[in-house]
Coordinates of C-alpha atoms in Angstrom, one line a residue:
M1147 CA -115.5 -167.7 -57.5
S1148 CA -114.8 -170.7 -59.7
T1149 CA -112.3 -173.5 -59.0
A1150 CA -109.5 -174.0 -61.5
I1151 CA -109.7 -177.2 -63.5
L1152 CA -106.6 -179.2 -62.7
G1153 CA -107.5 -182.4 -64.6
R1154 CA -110.3 -184.5 -66.2
C1155 CA -111.5 -188.0 -65.6
W1156 CA -110.1 -190.4 -68.2
H1157 CA -113.4 -192.2 -68.3
C1158 CA -116.1 -189.5 -68.4
G1159 CA -114.4 -186.2 -68.8
Q1160 CA -115.6 -184.8 -65.5
P1161 CA -113.3 -181.8 -64.5
F1162 CA -111.4 -182.1 -61.2
G1163 CA -110.5 -179.2 -59.0
E1164 CA -107.9 -179.0 -56.2
T1165 CA -110.4 -180.5 -53.7
D1166 CA -111.1 -183.5 -55.9
L1167 CA -107.6 -185.1 -55.9
S1168 CA -107.2 -187.1 -52.7
R1169 CA -106.4 -190.8 -53.1
E1170 CA -109.7 -191.9 -51.6
L1171 CA -112.0 -189.8 -53.8
R1172 CA -113.9 -191.0 -56.8
C1173 CA -115.1 -189.1 -59.8
P1174 CA -118.5 -187.5 -59.2
G1175 CA -119.4 -188.3 -62.8
C1176 CA -118.6 -192.0 -63.1
A1177 CA -117.3 -193.1 -59.6
K1178 CA -113.9 -194.2 -61.0
P1179 CA -110.9 -193.5 -58.7
V1180 CA -109.4 -190.1 -59.2
H1181 CA -105.9 -190.9 -58.1
A1182 CA -105.2 -193.4 -60.8
C1183 CA -102.5 -193.7 -63.6
R1184 CA -105.1 -193.1 -66.3
N1185 CA -105.7 -189.6 -64.8
C1186 CA -102.0 -188.7 -64.5
R1187 CA -100.0 -186.5 -66.9
F1188 CA -97.2 -189.0 -66.8
Y1189 CA -99.3 -191.9 -68.1
R1190 CA -98.1 -193.1 -71.5
P1191 CA -99.0 -196.6 -72.8
G1192 CA -96.0 -198.4 -74.3
R1193 CA -93.5 -196.8 -72.0
N1194 CA -91.8 -198.7 -69.2
N1195 CA -94.6 -199.2 -66.6
D1196 CA -96.8 -197.0 -69.0
C1197 CA -95.3 -194.0 -67.3
L1198 CA -92.9 -191.2 -68.3
E1199 CA -91.6 -191.0 -64.7
P1200 CA -88.7 -193.6 -64.8
V1201 CA -88.5 -194.2 -61.1
A1202 CA -92.2 -194.6 -60.3
D1203 CA -93.2 -197.9 -58.7
H1204 CA -94.9 -200.4 -60.9
V1205 CA -98.7 -200.1 -60.9
A1206 CA -100.4 -203.1 -62.4
D1207 CA -104.0 -201.7 -62.6
K1208 CA -103.9 -198.3 -64.3
V1209 CA -107.5 -197.5 -63.4
A1210 CA -107.4 -198.4 -59.7
A1211 CA -106.5 -195.9 -57.0
N1212 CA -102.8 -196.0 -56.1
F1213 CA -100.2 -194.4 -53.8
C1214 CA -97.9 -193.0 -56.5
D1215 CA -96.1 -189.9 -55.3
Y1216 CA -95.6 -188.7 -58.8
F1217 CA -99.3 -188.4 -59.6
Q1218 CA -100.3 -185.1 -61.3
P1219 CA -103.8 -184.6 -62.7
H1220 CA -104.0 -184.1 -66.5
E1221 CA -106.7 -182.2 -68.4
A1222 CA -106.0 -184.3 -71.5
A1223 CA -106.7 -187.6 -69.7
Y1224 CA -110.2 -187.7 -71.2
G1225 CA -109.8 -188.7 -74.9
G1226 CA -106.0 -188.9 -74.4
E1227 CA -103.7 -191.6 -75.6
T1228 CA -104.9 -195.1 -74.9
A1229 CA -103.2 -198.4 -75.0
E1230 CA -105.1 -199.2 -78.2
S1231 CA -103.8 -196.0 -80.0
A1232 CA -100.3 -196.8 -78.8
D1233 CA -100.6 -200.3 -80.3
K1234 CA -101.8 -198.8 -83.6
L1235 CA -98.9 -196.5 -83.7
R1236 CA -96.4 -199.3 -83.0
A1237 CA -98.0 -201.5 -85.7
A1238 CA -97.7 -198.7 -88.2
A1239 CA -94.1 -198.1 -87.4
E1240 CA -93.3 -201.8 -87.7
D1241 CA -95.1 -201.9 -91.1
L1242 CA -92.6 -199.2 -92.3
F1243 CA -89.7 -201.6 -91.9
K1244 CA -91.1 -204.7 -93.4

C-alpha cells in the first residue's frame, strides 16, 4: 500500500507523505526542514510576510523550521514561485506604466 503524496520539498522535489510532516523532521533527500514556509501552500513571495494567510505570524527565515499553525504541505513547492520570479513579474508590471 503506497502513501499519498501530500507535498514536495521546495529544494530537491522529494515527495512527503503524512508521516514526514512534523516540525522536527528534515527532508530525506536534502536534509532541509520540512515544516518551513517554502514548503507551504500559502507561501507567496511579494505578499505581506510572503504568505497568503493574512494573520500568520511573521517568519523571517522562509527555509527554516517554524511553528506556524497554518502550514500545509504543497506539491508545487518544488519548482514553484520563487522570490526571483516574483521580482521579475513586478519589474515587468512596472515597465508597463513607464
